[in-house]
mmCIF file of C-alpha atoms in Angstrom:
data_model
loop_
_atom_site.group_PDB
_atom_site.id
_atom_site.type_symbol
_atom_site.label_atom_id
_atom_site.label_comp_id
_atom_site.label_asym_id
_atom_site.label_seq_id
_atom_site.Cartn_x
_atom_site.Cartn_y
_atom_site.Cartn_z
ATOM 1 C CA UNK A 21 107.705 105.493 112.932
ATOM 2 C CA UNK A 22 104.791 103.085 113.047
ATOM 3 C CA UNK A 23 101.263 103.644 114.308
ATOM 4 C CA UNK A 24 98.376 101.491 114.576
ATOM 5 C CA UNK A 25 94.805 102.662 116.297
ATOM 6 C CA UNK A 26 92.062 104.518 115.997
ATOM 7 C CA UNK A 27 92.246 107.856 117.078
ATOM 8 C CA UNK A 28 93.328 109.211 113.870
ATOM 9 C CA UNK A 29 90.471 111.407 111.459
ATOM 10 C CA UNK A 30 88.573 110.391 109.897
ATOM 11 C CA UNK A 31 88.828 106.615 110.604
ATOM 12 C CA UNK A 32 87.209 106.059 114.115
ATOM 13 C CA UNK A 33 87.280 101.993 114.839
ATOM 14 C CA UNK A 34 89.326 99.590 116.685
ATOM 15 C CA UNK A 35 89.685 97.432 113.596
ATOM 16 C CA UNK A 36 92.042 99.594 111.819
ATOM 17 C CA UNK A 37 95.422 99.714 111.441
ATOM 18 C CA UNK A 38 98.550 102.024 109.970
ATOM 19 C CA UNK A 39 101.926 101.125 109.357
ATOM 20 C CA UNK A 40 104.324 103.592 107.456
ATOM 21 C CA UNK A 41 105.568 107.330 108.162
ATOM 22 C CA UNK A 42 103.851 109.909 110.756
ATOM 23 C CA UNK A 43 104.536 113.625 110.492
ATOM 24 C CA UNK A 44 105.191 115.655 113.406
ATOM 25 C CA UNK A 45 101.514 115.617 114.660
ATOM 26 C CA UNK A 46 101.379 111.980 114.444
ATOM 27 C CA UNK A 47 99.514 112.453 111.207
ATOM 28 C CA UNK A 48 99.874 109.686 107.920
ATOM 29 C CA UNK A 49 102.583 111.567 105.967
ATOM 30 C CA UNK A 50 105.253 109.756 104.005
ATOM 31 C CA UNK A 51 104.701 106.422 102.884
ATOM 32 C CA UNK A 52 102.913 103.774 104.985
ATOM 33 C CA UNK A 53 99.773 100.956 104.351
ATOM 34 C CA UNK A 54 96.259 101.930 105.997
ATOM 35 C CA UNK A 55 93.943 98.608 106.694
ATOM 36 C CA UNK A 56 90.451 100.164 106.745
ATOM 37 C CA UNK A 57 87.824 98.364 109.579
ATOM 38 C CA UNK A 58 86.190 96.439 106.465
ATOM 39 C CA UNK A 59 89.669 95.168 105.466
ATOM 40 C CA UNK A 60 90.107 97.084 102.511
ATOM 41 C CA UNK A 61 93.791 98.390 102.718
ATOM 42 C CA UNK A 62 95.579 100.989 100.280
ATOM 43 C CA UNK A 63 99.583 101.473 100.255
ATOM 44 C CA UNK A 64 101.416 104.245 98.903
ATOM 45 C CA UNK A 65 101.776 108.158 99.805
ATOM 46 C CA UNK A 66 100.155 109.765 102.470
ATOM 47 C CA UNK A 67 99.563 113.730 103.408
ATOM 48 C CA UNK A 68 98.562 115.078 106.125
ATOM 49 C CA UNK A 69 96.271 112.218 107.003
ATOM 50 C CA UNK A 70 95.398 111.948 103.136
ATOM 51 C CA UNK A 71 96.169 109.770 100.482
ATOM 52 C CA UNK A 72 98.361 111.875 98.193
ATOM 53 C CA UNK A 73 100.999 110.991 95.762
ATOM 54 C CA UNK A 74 101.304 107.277 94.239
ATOM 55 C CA UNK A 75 99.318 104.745 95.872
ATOM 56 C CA UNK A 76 97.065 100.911 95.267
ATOM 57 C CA UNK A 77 94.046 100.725 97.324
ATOM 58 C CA UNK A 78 91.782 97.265 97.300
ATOM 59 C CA UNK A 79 88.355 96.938 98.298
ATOM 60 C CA UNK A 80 87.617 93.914 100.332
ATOM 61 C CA UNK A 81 84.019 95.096 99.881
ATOM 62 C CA UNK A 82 83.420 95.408 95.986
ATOM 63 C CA UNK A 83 86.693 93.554 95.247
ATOM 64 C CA UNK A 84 88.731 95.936 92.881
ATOM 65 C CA UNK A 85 91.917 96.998 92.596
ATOM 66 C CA UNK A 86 92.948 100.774 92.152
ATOM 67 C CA UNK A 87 96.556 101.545 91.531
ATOM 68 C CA UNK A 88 97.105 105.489 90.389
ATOM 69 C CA UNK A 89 97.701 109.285 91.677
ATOM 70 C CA UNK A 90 95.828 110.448 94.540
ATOM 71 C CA UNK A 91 95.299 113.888 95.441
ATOM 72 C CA UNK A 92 93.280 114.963 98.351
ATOM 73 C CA UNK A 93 92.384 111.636 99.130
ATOM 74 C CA UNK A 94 90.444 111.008 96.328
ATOM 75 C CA UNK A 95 91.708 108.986 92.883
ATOM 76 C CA UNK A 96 92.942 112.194 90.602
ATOM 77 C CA UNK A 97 95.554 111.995 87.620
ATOM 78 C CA UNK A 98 96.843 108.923 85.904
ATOM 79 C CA UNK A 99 95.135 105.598 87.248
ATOM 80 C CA UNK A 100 94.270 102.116 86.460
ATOM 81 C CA UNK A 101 90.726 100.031 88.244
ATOM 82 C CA UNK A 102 90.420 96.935 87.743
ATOM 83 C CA UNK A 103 87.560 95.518 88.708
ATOM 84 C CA UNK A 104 86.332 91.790 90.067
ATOM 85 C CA UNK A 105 84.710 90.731 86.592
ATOM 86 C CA UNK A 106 88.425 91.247 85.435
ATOM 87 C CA UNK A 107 87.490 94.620 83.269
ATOM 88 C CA UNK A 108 90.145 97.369 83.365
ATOM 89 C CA UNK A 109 89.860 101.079 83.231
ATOM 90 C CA UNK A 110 92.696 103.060 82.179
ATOM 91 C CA UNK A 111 92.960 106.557 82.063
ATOM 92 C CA UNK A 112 92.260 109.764 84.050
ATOM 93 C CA UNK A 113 90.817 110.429 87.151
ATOM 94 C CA UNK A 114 89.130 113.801 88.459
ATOM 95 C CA UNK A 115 88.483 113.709 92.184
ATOM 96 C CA UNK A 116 87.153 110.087 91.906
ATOM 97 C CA UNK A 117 85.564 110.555 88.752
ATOM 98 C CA UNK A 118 86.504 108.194 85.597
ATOM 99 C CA UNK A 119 87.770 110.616 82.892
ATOM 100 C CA UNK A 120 89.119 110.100 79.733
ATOM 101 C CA UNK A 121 90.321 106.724 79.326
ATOM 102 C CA UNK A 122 90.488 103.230 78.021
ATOM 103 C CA UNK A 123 87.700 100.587 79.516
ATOM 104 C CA UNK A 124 88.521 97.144 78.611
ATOM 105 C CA UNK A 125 85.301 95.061 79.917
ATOM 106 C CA UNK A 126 85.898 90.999 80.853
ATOM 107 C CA UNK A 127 84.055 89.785 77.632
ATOM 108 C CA UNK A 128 86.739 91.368 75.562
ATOM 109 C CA UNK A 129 84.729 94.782 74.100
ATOM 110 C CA UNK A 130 86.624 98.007 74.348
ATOM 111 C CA UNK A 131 85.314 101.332 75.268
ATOM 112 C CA UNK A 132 87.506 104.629 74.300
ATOM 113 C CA UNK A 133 86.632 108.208 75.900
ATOM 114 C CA UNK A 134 84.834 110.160 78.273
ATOM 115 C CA UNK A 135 81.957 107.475 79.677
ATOM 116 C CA UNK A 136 78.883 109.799 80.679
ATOM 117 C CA UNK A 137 76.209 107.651 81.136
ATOM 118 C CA UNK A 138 73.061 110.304 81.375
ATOM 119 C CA UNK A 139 75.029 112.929 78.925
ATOM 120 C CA UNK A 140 75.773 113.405 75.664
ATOM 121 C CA UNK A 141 79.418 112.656 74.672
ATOM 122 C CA UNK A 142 81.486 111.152 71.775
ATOM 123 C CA UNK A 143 83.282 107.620 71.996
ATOM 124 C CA UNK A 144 84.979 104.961 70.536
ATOM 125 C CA UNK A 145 83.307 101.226 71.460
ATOM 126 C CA UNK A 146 84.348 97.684 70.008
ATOM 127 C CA UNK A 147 82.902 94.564 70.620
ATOM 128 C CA UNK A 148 84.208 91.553 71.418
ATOM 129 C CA UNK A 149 83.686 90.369 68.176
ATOM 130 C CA UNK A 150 85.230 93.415 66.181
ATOM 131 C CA UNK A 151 82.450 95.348 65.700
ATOM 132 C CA UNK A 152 83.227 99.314 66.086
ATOM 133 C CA UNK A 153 80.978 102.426 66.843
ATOM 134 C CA UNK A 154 82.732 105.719 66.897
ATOM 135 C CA UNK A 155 80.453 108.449 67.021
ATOM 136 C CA UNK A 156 78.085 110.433 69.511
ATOM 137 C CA UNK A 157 76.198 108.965 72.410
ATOM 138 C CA UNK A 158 73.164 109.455 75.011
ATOM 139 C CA UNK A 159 72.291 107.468 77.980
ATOM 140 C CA UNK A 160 74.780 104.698 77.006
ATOM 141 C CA UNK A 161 73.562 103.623 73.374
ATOM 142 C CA UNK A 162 74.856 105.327 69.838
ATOM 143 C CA UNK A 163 72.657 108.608 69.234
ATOM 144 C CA UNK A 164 73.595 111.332 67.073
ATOM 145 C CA UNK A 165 76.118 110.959 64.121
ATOM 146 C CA UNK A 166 78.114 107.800 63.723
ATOM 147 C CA UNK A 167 79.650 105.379 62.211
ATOM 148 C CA UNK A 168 79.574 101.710 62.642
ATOM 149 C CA UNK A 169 81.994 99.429 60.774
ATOM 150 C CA UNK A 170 81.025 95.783 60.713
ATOM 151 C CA UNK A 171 83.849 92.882 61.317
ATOM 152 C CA UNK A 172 82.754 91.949 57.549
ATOM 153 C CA UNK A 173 84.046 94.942 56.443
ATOM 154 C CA UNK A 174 80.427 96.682 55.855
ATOM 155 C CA UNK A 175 79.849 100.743 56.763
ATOM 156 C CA UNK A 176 77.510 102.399 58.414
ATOM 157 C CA UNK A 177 77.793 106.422 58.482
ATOM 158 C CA UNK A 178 75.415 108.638 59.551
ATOM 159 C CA UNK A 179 72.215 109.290 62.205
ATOM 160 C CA UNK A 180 71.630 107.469 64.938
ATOM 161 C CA UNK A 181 68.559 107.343 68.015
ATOM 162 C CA UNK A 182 68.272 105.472 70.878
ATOM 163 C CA UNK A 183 70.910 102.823 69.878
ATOM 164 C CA UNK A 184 69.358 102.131 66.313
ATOM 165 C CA UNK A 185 70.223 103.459 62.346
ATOM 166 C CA UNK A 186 67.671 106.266 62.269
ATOM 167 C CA UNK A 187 67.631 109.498 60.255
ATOM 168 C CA UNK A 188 69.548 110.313 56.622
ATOM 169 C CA UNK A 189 72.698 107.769 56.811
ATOM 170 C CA UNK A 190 75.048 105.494 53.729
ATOM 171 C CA UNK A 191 75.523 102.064 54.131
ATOM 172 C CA UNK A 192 78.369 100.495 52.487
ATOM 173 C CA UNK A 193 77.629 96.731 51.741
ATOM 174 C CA UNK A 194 80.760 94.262 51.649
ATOM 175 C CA UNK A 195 79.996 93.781 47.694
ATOM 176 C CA UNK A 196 80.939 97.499 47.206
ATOM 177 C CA UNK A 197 77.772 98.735 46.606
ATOM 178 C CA UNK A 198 75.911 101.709 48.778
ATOM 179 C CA UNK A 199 72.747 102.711 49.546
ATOM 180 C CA UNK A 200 72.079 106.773 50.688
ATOM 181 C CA UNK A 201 69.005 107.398 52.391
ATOM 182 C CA UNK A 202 66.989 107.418 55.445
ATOM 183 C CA UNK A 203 66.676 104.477 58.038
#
């Protein structure tokens, strides 16, 4: 069966439109396509009115792609975003939340783990150049205990504040030689 209106929760305007599978109460249950009133339009499996199941949703607004689970209308299990710039987030979802996951930005650096930008958490980032930082984090920059390896092959292990060496760490020049102390 095939609807298209308005009348259905919680989408109220003329400008949208449903095509797919209806339950018995005329409610989005099966599989069908939803085009929202701002022409943003998701595909997939529907619930009781919700998205649930597989499904791709774009954003004519902000211009990204999400194709993933849904549960409870909201982006939950498995799921890839990729965004207009071109950078990708893979990984999981908790009702709409980024998780754990793989963010691959347009300039080519790579972010691995849980991104909490205003917490404390521990991650994996590489630049585009090569450049890795695996270690703790706070408000986005390398704080805590790290290590940064250098494309040239140098080391850096140990503290780390507000983005910068600071505190008791070794540094392992490319010659082989090492230097233990505070920064």
């Amino acid at each position: 069966s095939t609807y298209l209106g308005s009348s259905s929760p919680p989408y109220k305007s003329d400008d949208e439109a449903y095509q797919g599978d209806l339950d018995s109460q005329n409610r989005k249950h099966g599989f069908g396509t939803y085009v929202y009133p701002d022409g943003s339009k998701y595909t997939g499996q529907w619930s009781e009115d919700k998205r649930e199941g597989k499904g791709t949703f774009w954003s004519a607004v902000d211009g990204y792609t999400y194709k993933g689970q849904w549960k409870n209308d909201k982006q939950n299990g498995e799921g890839e975003i990729i965004l207009k710039d071109g950078s990708i987030f893979q990984g999981i979802w908790i009702d709409g939340i980024r998780g754990d996951g793989l963010y691959s930005f347009s300039d080519g650096a790579k972010f691995k783990g849980i991104w909490k930008p205003k917490d404390n958490f521990t991650a994996k980032f590489t630049w585009p150049n090569g450049d890795v930082y695996e270690g703790q984090w706070l408000s986005g920059k390398p704080h805590g205990k790290g290590s940064f390896t250098y494309v040239n092959g140098e080391t850096y292990v140990g503290e780390w504040k507000d983005g910068l060496k600071n505190g008791t760490g070794t540094y392992k020049f490319e010659s082989g030689d090492t230097y233990t102390g505070p920064f």
